[in-house]
CSV table of C-alpha atoms and ligand atoms in Angstrom, one decimal:
chain,number,residue,atom,x,y,z
A,1,MET,CA,0.0,0.0,0.0
A,2,ILE,CA,1.4,3.4,-1.0
A,3,GLN,CA,0.1,6.5,0.6
A,4,PHE,CA,0.1,10.0,-0.8
A,5,PRO,CA,-0.4,13.2,1.2
A,6,LYS,CA,-3.9,14.4,2.1
A,7,GLU,CA,-3.4,17.6,0.2
A,8,PHE,CA,-2.6,16.5,-3.3
A,9,TYR,CA,-3.9,17.5,-6.7
A,10,TRP,CA,-5.3,14.5,-8.5
A,11,GLY,CA,-6.8,14.7,-12.0
A,12,ALA,CA,-6.2,14.7,-15.7
A,13,ALA,CA,-5.2,17.1,-18.5
A,14,THR,CA,-6.5,18.1,-21.9
A,15,SER,CA,-5.8,20.8,-24.4
A,16,SER,CA,-8.3,22.9,-26.2
A,17,TYR,CA,-7.5,22.0,-29.8
A,18,GLN,CA,-7.4,18.3,-29.0
A,19,VAL,CA,-10.8,18.1,-27.4
A,20,GLU,CA,-13.0,21.1,-28.2
A,21,GLY,CA,-13.6,20.6,-31.9
A,22,ASN,CA,-14.0,23.1,-34.8
A,23,ASN,CA,-11.1,25.4,-34.0
A,24,LEU,CA,-11.4,26.8,-37.5
A,25,ASN,CA,-9.1,29.8,-37.0
A,26,ALA,CA,-6.1,27.8,-35.7
A,27,ASP,CA,-2.9,27.2,-37.7
A,28,TRP,CA,-3.3,23.4,-37.2
A,29,TRP,CA,-6.7,23.5,-38.9
A,30,ALA,CA,-5.4,25.0,-42.0
A,31,TRP,CA,-2.3,22.8,-42.0
A,32,GLU,CA,-4.5,19.6,-41.7
A,33,LYS,CA,-6.5,20.7,-44.7
A,34,LYS,CA,-3.4,21.7,-46.7
A,35,THR,CA,-1.4,18.5,-46.0
A,36,GLY,CA,-4.2,16.0,-46.0
A,37,HIS,CA,-3.6,15.0,-42.4
A,38,GLU,CA,-6.6,13.8,-40.5
A,39,ASN,CA,-8.7,16.8,-39.7
A,40,SER,CA,-9.5,17.4,-36.0
A,41,GLY,CA,-13.1,18.2,-37.0
A,42,PRO,CA,-15.5,18.1,-34.0
A,43,ALA,CA,-12.7,16.4,-31.9
A,44,CYS,CA,-14.6,15.3,-28.7
A,45,ARG,CA,-17.2,18.1,-29.0
A,46,HIS,CA,-15.9,19.1,-25.6
A,47,TYR,CA,-16.6,22.8,-26.4
A,48,GLU,CA,-20.4,22.0,-26.2
A,49,LEU,CA,-20.2,19.1,-23.8
A,50,PHE,CA,-17.9,20.4,-21.1
A,51,GLU,CA,-20.5,20.4,-18.3
A,52,GLN,CA,-21.3,16.8,-18.9
A,53,ASP,CA,-17.5,16.0,-19.1
A,54,PHE,CA,-16.9,17.8,-15.8
A,55,ASP,CA,-19.7,15.7,-14.2
A,56,LEU,CA,-17.6,12.7,-15.2
A,57,VAL,CA,-14.5,14.3,-13.8
A,58,LYS,CA,-16.3,14.9,-10.5
A,59,SER,CA,-17.6,11.3,-10.4
A,60,LEU,CA,-14.0,10.2,-10.9
A,61,ASN,CA,-13.0,12.1,-7.7
A,62,HIS,CA,-10.5,14.4,-9.5
A,63,ASN,CA,-9.9,17.5,-7.5
A,64,ALA,CA,-7.9,19.2,-10.3
A,65,HIS,CA,-8.2,19.6,-14.0
A,66,ARG,CA,-5.8,21.0,-16.5
A,67,LEU,CA,-7.1,22.6,-19.7
A,68,SER,CA,-5.9,25.1,-22.2
A,69,ILE,CA,-7.4,28.3,-23.7
A,70,GLU,CA,-7.6,28.4,-27.5
A,71,TRP,CA,-5.9,31.6,-28.5
A,72,SER,CA,-7.5,31.3,-32.0
A,73,ARG,CA,-11.0,31.5,-30.5
A,74,ILE,CA,-10.1,34.4,-28.1
A,75,GLU,CA,-8.4,36.4,-30.9
A,76,PRO,CA,-9.6,35.1,-34.2
A,77,ARG,CA,-8.3,38.1,-36.0
A,78,GLU,CA,-5.4,40.3,-34.8
A,79,GLY,CA,-6.6,42.7,-32.1
A,80,GLU,CA,-10.2,41.4,-32.3
A,81,PHE,CA,-11.1,39.7,-29.0
A,82,SER,CA,-14.2,37.5,-28.9
A,83,ASP,CA,-16.7,38.0,-26.1
A,84,GLU,CA,-18.4,34.7,-26.9
A,85,ALA,CA,-15.1,32.8,-26.5
A,86,ILE,CA,-14.0,34.5,-23.2
A,87,VAL,CA,-17.5,34.0,-21.7
A,88,HIS,CA,-17.2,30.4,-22.7
A,89,TYR,CA,-14.0,30.0,-20.7
A,90,ILE,CA,-15.3,31.9,-17.8
A,91,ASN,CA,-18.2,29.4,-17.7
A,92,VAL,CA,-15.7,26.5,-18.0
A,93,ILE,CA,-13.8,27.7,-15.0
A,94,ARG,CA,-17.0,28.3,-13.1
A,95,ALA,CA,-18.2,24.8,-14.0
A,96,LEU,CA,-15.0,23.3,-12.5
A,97,ARG,CA,-15.1,25.5,-9.4
A,98,THR,CA,-18.8,24.7,-8.6
A,99,ARG,CA,-17.8,21.0,-8.7
A,100,GLY,CA,-14.9,21.6,-6.3
A,101,ILE,CA,-12.3,21.0,-9.0
A,102,GLU,CA,-9.1,23.2,-9.1
A,103,PRO,CA,-8.6,24.5,-12.7
A,104,MET,CA,-5.1,24.6,-14.0
A,105,VAL,CA,-4.9,26.7,-17.1
A,106,THR,CA,-2.5,26.6,-20.0
A,107,LEU,CA,-2.3,29.7,-22.3
A,108,HIS,CA,-0.4,28.1,-25.2
A,109,HIS,CA,-0.7,24.4,-26.0
A,110,PHE,CA,0.9,24.1,-29.5
A,111,THR,CA,-1.8,25.9,-31.6
A,112,ASN,CA,-1.7,29.5,-32.8
A,113,PRO,CA,-4.3,31.7,-34.5
A,114,GLN,CA,-3.8,31.6,-38.3
A,115,TRP,CA,-3.2,35.3,-38.5
A,116,PHE,CA,-0.3,34.9,-36.0
A,117,ALA,CA,1.2,32.1,-38.1
A,118,ASP,CA,0.7,34.1,-41.3
A,119,SER,CA,2.5,37.1,-39.9
A,120,GLY,CA,5.7,35.3,-38.8
A,121,GLY,CA,4.5,33.1,-35.9
A,122,TRP,CA,6.9,32.5,-33.0
A,123,SER,CA,10.0,33.2,-35.1
A,124,ASP,CA,8.9,36.8,-35.5
A,125,ALA,CA,10.2,39.4,-33.0
A,126,ARG,CA,6.6,40.6,-32.5
A,127,SER,CA,5.4,37.2,-31.2
A,128,MET,CA,6.1,37.9,-27.5
A,129,LYS,CA,4.1,41.2,-27.5
A,130,ARG,CA,1.2,39.5,-29.3
A,131,PHE,CA,1.1,36.6,-26.9
A,132,LEU,CA,1.2,39.0,-24.0
A,133,ARG,CA,-1.8,41.0,-25.3
A,134,TYR,CA,-3.8,37.8,-25.6
A,135,GLY,CA,-2.5,36.6,-22.2
A,136,GLU,CA,-3.4,39.8,-20.5
A,137,PHE,CA,-7.0,39.7,-21.8
A,138,VAL,CA,-7.4,36.1,-20.6
A,139,THR,CA,-5.7,36.7,-17.2
A,140,ARG,CA,-8.0,39.7,-16.4
A,141,ALA,CA,-11.1,37.7,-17.3
A,142,LEU,CA,-10.1,34.5,-15.4
A,143,ALA,CA,-8.0,35.8,-12.5
A,144,ARG,CA,-10.7,35.4,-9.9
A,145,GLY,CA,-11.2,31.7,-10.7
A,146,VAL,CA,-7.7,30.5,-11.5
A,147,HIS,CA,-4.7,30.0,-9.2
A,148,PHE,CA,-2.5,27.8,-11.4
A,149,TRP,CA,-1.2,28.9,-14.8
A,150,PHE,CA,1.0,27.2,-17.3
A,151,THR,CA,2.1,29.9,-19.8
A,152,ILE,CA,3.5,27.5,-22.5
A,153,ASN,CA,3.2,23.8,-22.9
A,154,GLU,CA,6.4,22.0,-23.8
A,155,PRO,CA,8.5,24.8,-25.4
A,156,THR,CA,11.1,22.2,-26.4
A,157,VAL,CA,8.6,19.9,-28.2
A,158,TYR,CA,7.1,22.9,-29.9
A,159,PHE,CA,10.3,24.4,-31.3
A,160,SER,CA,11.8,21.1,-32.3
A,161,HIS,CA,8.7,19.6,-34.0
A,162,SER,CA,7.7,22.9,-35.7
A,163,PHE,CA,11.0,24.6,-36.5
A,164,LEU,CA,13.8,22.1,-36.3
A,165,TRP,CA,12.5,18.8,-37.6
A,166,GLY,CA,9.7,20.2,-39.7
A,167,MET,CA,7.1,17.8,-38.6
A,168,TRP,CA,4.4,20.2,-37.4
A,169,PRO,CA,3.2,23.5,-38.8
A,170,PRO,CA,4.8,25.6,-40.0
A,171,GLN,CA,7.2,22.7,-40.9
A,172,LYS,CA,10.4,24.7,-40.9
A,173,LYS,CA,13.8,23.1,-40.7
A,174,SER,CA,16.0,25.9,-39.7
A,175,ILE,CA,18.5,26.3,-36.9
A,176,LEU,CA,18.3,30.0,-37.1
A,177,GLN,CA,14.5,30.1,-36.8
A,178,THR,CA,14.7,27.5,-34.0
A,179,LYS,CA,17.0,29.8,-32.1
A,180,ALA,CA,14.6,32.7,-32.6
A,181,VAL,CA,11.6,30.7,-31.4
A,182,TYR,CA,13.5,29.4,-28.4
A,183,HIS,CA,14.4,32.9,-27.5
A,184,ASN,CA,10.8,34.3,-28.1
A,185,LEU,CA,9.2,31.5,-26.1
A,186,ASN,CA,11.5,32.0,-23.1
A,187,GLU,CA,10.9,35.8,-23.2
A,188,ALA,CA,7.1,35.2,-23.6
A,189,HIS,CA,7.1,33.1,-20.5
A,190,ILE,CA,9.2,35.6,-18.4
A,191,GLU,CA,7.0,38.5,-19.4
A,192,ALA,CA,3.8,36.6,-19.0
A,193,TYR,CA,4.9,35.5,-15.6
A,194,ARG,CA,5.4,39.1,-14.5
A,195,MET,CA,2.2,40.2,-16.2
A,196,ILE,CA,0.1,37.6,-14.4
A,197,HIS,CA,1.6,38.4,-11.1
A,198,ARG,CA,1.1,42.1,-11.7
A,199,ILE,CA,-2.6,41.7,-12.6
A,200,TYR,CA,-3.3,39.6,-9.5
A,201,LYS,CA,-1.8,42.3,-7.4
A,202,GLU,CA,-3.7,45.0,-9.1
A,203,LEU,CA,-7.0,43.0,-8.7
A,204,LYS,CA,-6.1,42.1,-5.1
A,205,VAL,CA,-6.4,38.4,-5.8
A,206,ASP,CA,-4.1,36.0,-3.8
A,207,LYS,CA,-0.7,35.4,-5.5
A,208,PRO,CA,-1.1,32.9,-8.5
A,209,ALA,CA,1.3,30.0,-9.1
A,210,VAL,CA,2.8,30.3,-12.6
A,211,SER,CA,5.0,27.9,-14.5
A,212,ILE,CA,5.4,26.1,-17.8
A,213,ALA,CA,4.8,22.4,-18.6
A,214,GLN,CA,8.2,21.0,-19.4
A,215,HIS,CA,8.5,17.8,-21.4
A,216,MET,CA,11.2,15.6,-20.1
A,217,GLN,CA,12.4,12.2,-21.1
A,218,ALA,CA,14.5,9.8,-19.1
A,219,ILE,CA,17.7,10.2,-21.3
A,220,VAL,CA,19.7,7.0,-20.8
A,221,GLY,CA,23.0,5.9,-22.4
A,222,CYS,CA,23.1,2.3,-23.7
A,223,ASP,CA,26.5,1.8,-22.1
A,224,LYS,CA,29.1,3.8,-20.2
A,225,ARG,CA,31.3,4.7,-23.2
A,226,LEU,CA,32.5,8.3,-23.0
A,227,ARG,CA,30.8,9.2,-26.3
A,228,ASN,CA,27.4,8.1,-24.9
A,229,ARG,CA,28.0,9.8,-21.6
A,230,LEU,CA,28.8,13.0,-23.3
A,231,ALA,CA,25.8,12.7,-25.6
A,232,VAL,CA,23.5,12.0,-22.6
A,233,ALA,CA,24.8,15.1,-20.7
A,234,MET,CA,24.4,17.3,-23.8
A,235,ARG,CA,20.9,16.1,-24.5
A,236,LYS,CA,19.8,16.5,-20.9
A,237,GLN,CA,21.0,20.0,-20.9
A,238,ILE,CA,19.4,21.0,-24.2
A,239,TYR,CA,16.1,19.1,-24.0
A,240,ASN,CA,15.4,18.8,-20.3
A,241,PHE,CA,17.1,21.7,-18.5
A,242,ALA,CA,18.0,24.6,-20.7
A,243,VAL,CA,14.6,26.3,-20.6
A,244,LEU,CA,14.1,25.6,-16.9
A,245,ASP,CA,17.5,26.9,-16.0
A,246,HIS,CA,16.8,30.1,-17.9
A,247,LEU,CA,13.4,30.6,-16.4
A,248,ALA,CA,14.6,29.7,-12.9
A,249,HIS,CA,17.5,32.2,-13.3
A,250,TYR,CA,14.9,35.0,-13.9
A,251,ARG,CA,12.9,33.7,-10.9
A,252,THR,CA,9.8,33.2,-13.0
A,253,LEU,CA,8.8,29.7,-11.9
A,254,ASP,CA,6.5,29.3,-8.8
A,255,PHE,CA,6.5,25.5,-9.4
A,256,ILE,CA,7.5,23.1,-12.1
A,257,GLY,CA,5.0,21.4,-14.4
A,258,LEU,CA,6.5,18.2,-15.6
A,259,ASN,CA,5.2,16.2,-18.6
A,260,TYR,CA,6.8,12.7,-18.6
A,261,TYR,CA,6.0,9.8,-20.9
A,262,SER,CA,9.0,7.8,-21.9
A,263,ARG,CA,12.7,6.9,-22.2
A,264,HIS,CA,15.2,8.1,-24.8
A,265,LEU,CA,18.0,5.6,-25.3
A,266,VAL,CA,21.3,7.0,-26.5
A,267,ASP,CA,23.9,5.1,-28.5
A,268,VAL,CA,26.3,7.2,-30.5
A,269,HIS,CA,28.6,5.8,-33.2
A,270,SER,CA,30.6,8.9,-34.1
A,271,TRP,CA,31.8,12.0,-32.5
A,272,TRP,CA,30.0,14.2,-35.1
A,273,ILE,CA,27.8,16.8,-33.4
A,274,GLY,CA,24.7,15.5,-35.3
A,275,ASN,CA,25.3,12.0,-33.8
A,276,LEU,CA,25.9,13.4,-30.4
A,277,LEU,CA,22.7,15.4,-30.4
A,278,MET,CA,20.4,13.1,-32.3
A,279,GLU,CA,21.5,9.5,-32.9
A,280,LYS,CA,19.2,7.2,-31.0
A,281,CYS,CA,19.8,3.6,-30.2
A,282,SER,CA,18.6,1.4,-33.1
A,283,ASP,CA,19.4,-1.9,-31.3
A,284,ASN,CA,17.1,-3.9,-29.1
A,285,HIS,CA,19.6,-4.6,-26.3
A,286,HIS,CA,17.5,-2.8,-23.6
A,287,PRO,CA,14.1,-4.1,-24.5
A,288,CYS,CA,11.0,-2.9,-22.7
A,289,LYS,CA,7.3,-2.6,-23.4
A,290,LYS,CA,6.1,0.1,-25.8
A,291,ASN,CA,3.0,2.2,-26.0
A,292,GLY,CA,0.7,2.3,-29.0
A,293,LEU,CA,3.0,4.8,-30.7
A,294,GLY,CA,6.2,2.7,-30.1
A,295,TRP,CA,7.5,4.8,-27.2
A,296,ASP,CA,9.4,3.0,-24.4
A,297,ILE,CA,7.4,2.5,-21.2
A,298,TYR,CA,9.9,3.3,-18.5
A,299,PRO,CA,8.4,4.1,-15.1
A,300,GLN,CA,11.6,4.4,-13.2
A,301,GLY,CA,12.5,7.3,-15.5
A,302,LEU,CA,9.8,9.3,-13.8
A,303,SER,CA,11.5,9.2,-10.4
A,304,GLN,CA,14.8,9.7,-12.2
A,305,VAL,CA,13.7,13.0,-13.8
A,306,LEU,CA,11.9,14.1,-10.6
A,307,LEU,CA,15.1,13.7,-8.7
A,308,GLU,CA,16.9,15.7,-11.3
A,309,LEU,CA,14.4,18.5,-10.7
A,310,LYS,CA,15.3,18.7,-7.0
A,311,LYS,CA,18.0,21.3,-7.7
A,312,TYR,CA,15.4,23.9,-8.4
A,313,LYS,CA,13.9,23.6,-4.9
A,314,LEU,CA,10.4,24.1,-6.2
A,315,PRO,CA,7.2,22.1,-5.9
A,316,VAL,CA,6.5,19.9,-8.9
A,317,ILE,CA,3.2,19.0,-10.4
A,318,VAL,CA,3.2,16.1,-12.8
A,319,ALA,CA,1.2,17.9,-15.4
A,320,GLU,CA,1.0,15.0,-17.9
A,321,ASN,CA,1.8,11.3,-17.8
A,322,GLY,CA,0.0,8.8,-19.8
A,323,ILE,CA,-0.1,5.9,-22.3
A,324,CYS,CA,-1.9,5.3,-25.6
A,325,THR,CA,-3.0,1.7,-25.8
A,326,SER,CA,-5.9,-0.5,-26.8
A,327,ASP,CA,-5.4,-2.5,-23.7
A,328,ASP,CA,-6.9,-0.8,-20.7
A,329,ASN,CA,-5.1,-3.1,-18.2
A,330,GLU,CA,-1.9,-1.8,-19.6
A,331,ARG,CA,-3.1,1.7,-18.9
A,332,TRP,CA,-3.8,0.9,-15.2
A,333,GLU,CA,-0.3,-0.8,-14.9
A,334,TYR,CA,1.2,2.3,-16.4
A,335,ILE,CA,-0.5,4.6,-13.9
A,336,GLN,CA,0.3,2.3,-11.0
A,337,SER,CA,4.0,1.9,-11.9
A,338,HIS,CA,4.4,5.6,-12.5
A,339,LEU,CA,2.7,6.6,-9.3
A,340,LYS,CA,5.0,4.3,-7.4
A,341,ASN,CA,7.9,6.2,-8.9
A,342,VAL,CA,6.3,9.5,-7.9
A,343,ARG,CA,6.2,8.3,-4.4
A,344,LEU,CA,9.7,7.1,-4.5
A,345,ALA,CA,11.0,10.5,-5.6
A,346,MET,CA,8.9,12.1,-2.8
A,347,ASP,CA,10.5,9.8,-0.3
A,348,GLN,CA,13.8,11.2,-1.5
A,349,GLY,CA,12.8,14.8,-0.9
A,350,VAL,CA,11.1,15.9,-4.1
A,351,ASN,CA,8.1,18.1,-3.3
A,352,VAL,CA,5.5,16.7,-5.7
A,353,THR,CA,2.1,18.3,-5.1
A,354,GLY,CA,0.0,16.8,-7.8
A,355,TYR,CA,-0.4,14.2,-10.6
A,356,LEU,CA,-2.5,14.7,-13.7
A,357,TYR,CA,-3.0,11.8,-16.1
A,358,TRP,CA,-2.9,12.5,-19.9
A,359,SER,CA,-5.6,12.5,-20.9
A,360,LEU,CA,-9.0,12.8,-19.5
A,361,MET,CA,-10.5,11.4,-22.7
A,362,ASP,CA,-9.4,10.0,-26.1
A,363,ASN,CA,-8.7,12.9,-28.3
A,364,PHE,CA,-7.0,14.3,-31.4
A,365,GLU,CA,-3.3,13.2,-31.1
A,366,TRP,CA,-1.9,15.9,-33.4
A,367,ALA,CA,-0.2,14.5,-36.6
A,368,GLU,CA,-1.3,11.0,-35.5
A,369,GLY,CA,-5.0,11.8,-35.7
A,370,PHE,CA,-7.6,10.0,-33.6
A,371,LYS,CA,-6.1,6.5,-33.6
A,372,PRO,CA,-4.0,6.7,-30.4
A,373,ARG,CA,-6.1,6.2,-27.3
A,374,PHE,CA,-4.8,8.0,-24.3
A,375,GLY,CA,-8.0,8.5,-22.4
A,376,LEU,CA,-9.3,7.5,-19.0
A,377,ILE,CA,-12.6,7.9,-20.8
A,378,ASP,CA,-13.3,6.2,-24.1
A,379,ILE,CA,-14.8,8.4,-26.9
A,380,ASP,CA,-16.9,6.9,-29.7
A,381,PHE,CA,-16.0,9.3,-32.4
A,382,LYS,CA,-19.2,8.5,-34.3
A,383,THR,CA,-21.7,9.1,-31.5
A,384,TYR,CA,-19.5,11.1,-29.1
A,385,GLN,CA,-20.7,8.7,-26.4
A,386,ARG,CA,-18.4,8.8,-23.4
A,387,THR,CA,-17.5,5.5,-21.6
A,388,VAL,CA,-15.5,5.5,-18.4
A,389,ARG,CA,-12.7,2.9,-18.6
A,390,ASP,CA,-11.8,0.5,-15.8
A,391,SER,CA,-8.5,2.2,-15.4
A,392,ALA,CA,-10.3,5.5,-14.7
A,393,THR,CA,-12.4,3.8,-12.0
A,394,LYS,CA,-9.3,2.3,-10.4
A,395,PHE,CA,-7.5,5.7,-10.6
A,396,ALA,CA,-10.7,7.3,-9.1
A,397,GLN,CA,-10.1,5.2,-5.9
A,398,VAL,CA,-6.6,6.6,-5.6
A,399,CYS,CA,-7.9,10.1,-6.1
A,400,LYS,CA,-10.4,9.6,-3.4
A,401,THR,CA,-8.3,7.9,-0.8
A,402,GLY,CA,-4.7,8.9,-1.6
A,403,ILE,CA,-3.9,5.3,-1.4
A,404,LEU,CA,-2.5,3.1,-4.1
A,405,GLU,CA,-2.9,-0.6,-3.6
A,406,VAL,CA,0.0,-2.5,-5.1
B,1,LIG,C1,1.5,16.9,-25.3
B,1,LIG,C2,0.0,16.5,-25.6
B,1,LIG,C3,0.1,15.2,-26.4
B,1,LIG,C4,0.8,14.1,-25.5
B,1,LIG,C5,0.9,12.7,-26.1
B,1,LIG,C6,2.4,15.8,-24.8
B,1,LIG,O1,3.7,16.0,-25.3
B,1,LIG,O2,1.4,18.0,-24.4
B,1,LIG,O3,-0.6,17.5,-26.4
B,1,LIG,O4,-1.2,14.7,-26.7
B,1,LIG,O5,2.1,14.6,-25.3
B,1,LIG,O6,1.6,12.8,-27.3
């Protein structure tokens, strides 16, 4: 039996574009149409069905819920702010609060308004100011209902997928642009952090807790050869720590949001910089189970990265952790084994204050479309019928009692 503290945030996470449906003014929408990728369409119809979904959240004993605001709804054209959209999100926050669920709000979760993308996106020097203008509008409207903010979801995933490897819109492959995006995202967070705190002070609302959600993998060398050790150290610094170090230096993190899914095995065959930074192990000498997308399932990595976060001396919320699988038993095993590792890190002094499963429901998994099933709740994408999975019911017990039976 593993026990968690009485005061602990338990819940699940979603993002607007992946669940709401019909985000017609987002850059992803246009990109799906242009490239022939599966269209997000009505997604889970969560924009209409959020009340009903939050009833399920409540019935699953979650006391926290992470969601994101869709910038392209709030500001569909530059400088034009939508009353309808902001009223919607005010109602969303109210719906959570009236059910006793703590909202945790992300301002940017991968998608941008099309006008923003068309006028340079995140590589443009104006991006930070544009993001702040949107952020200020949202903060003023939601301040009284929201304590926890994530300014930006996974900056490293965003700039690498969209600007370095060219996999996501705007599909750039440019080191120069990546550098600019990296800089602009960091600055956007720092300024948004200050802006959110300033607004709370002005409105005389209790101090908020502001962070980013940082994607971290357990980066592990296949063996102890110097080349591998060097590559591991470099990759940890670039992918896991660089952003956090920068934001911590400017004292703009009140806590750390950690998104953890998987292991990244490193086996480098040459000293060339490209190999050091990117070559992955192509062997099968450290076999482990994989999720539906072929990612390694590596629960011990969660305690590993949590322990590595200790140096920041900040509370940590696991803001995403989950598996896509067609086997719901596997999902429960995944949750169990990862929670064990959360507890292990806590026993070694990491102040973890919450755990949010990704995701509340099956949803639109970006370039992979609707096939991968990450949800605690199954969605029938023909009828939009919601069905609570067994893993969700088991997790609900943990959320209720703070006790994990193992
Ligand atoms: C992202 C989610 C995504 C999940 C699974 C995270 O990196 O924040 O939007 O659905 O991983 O791929």
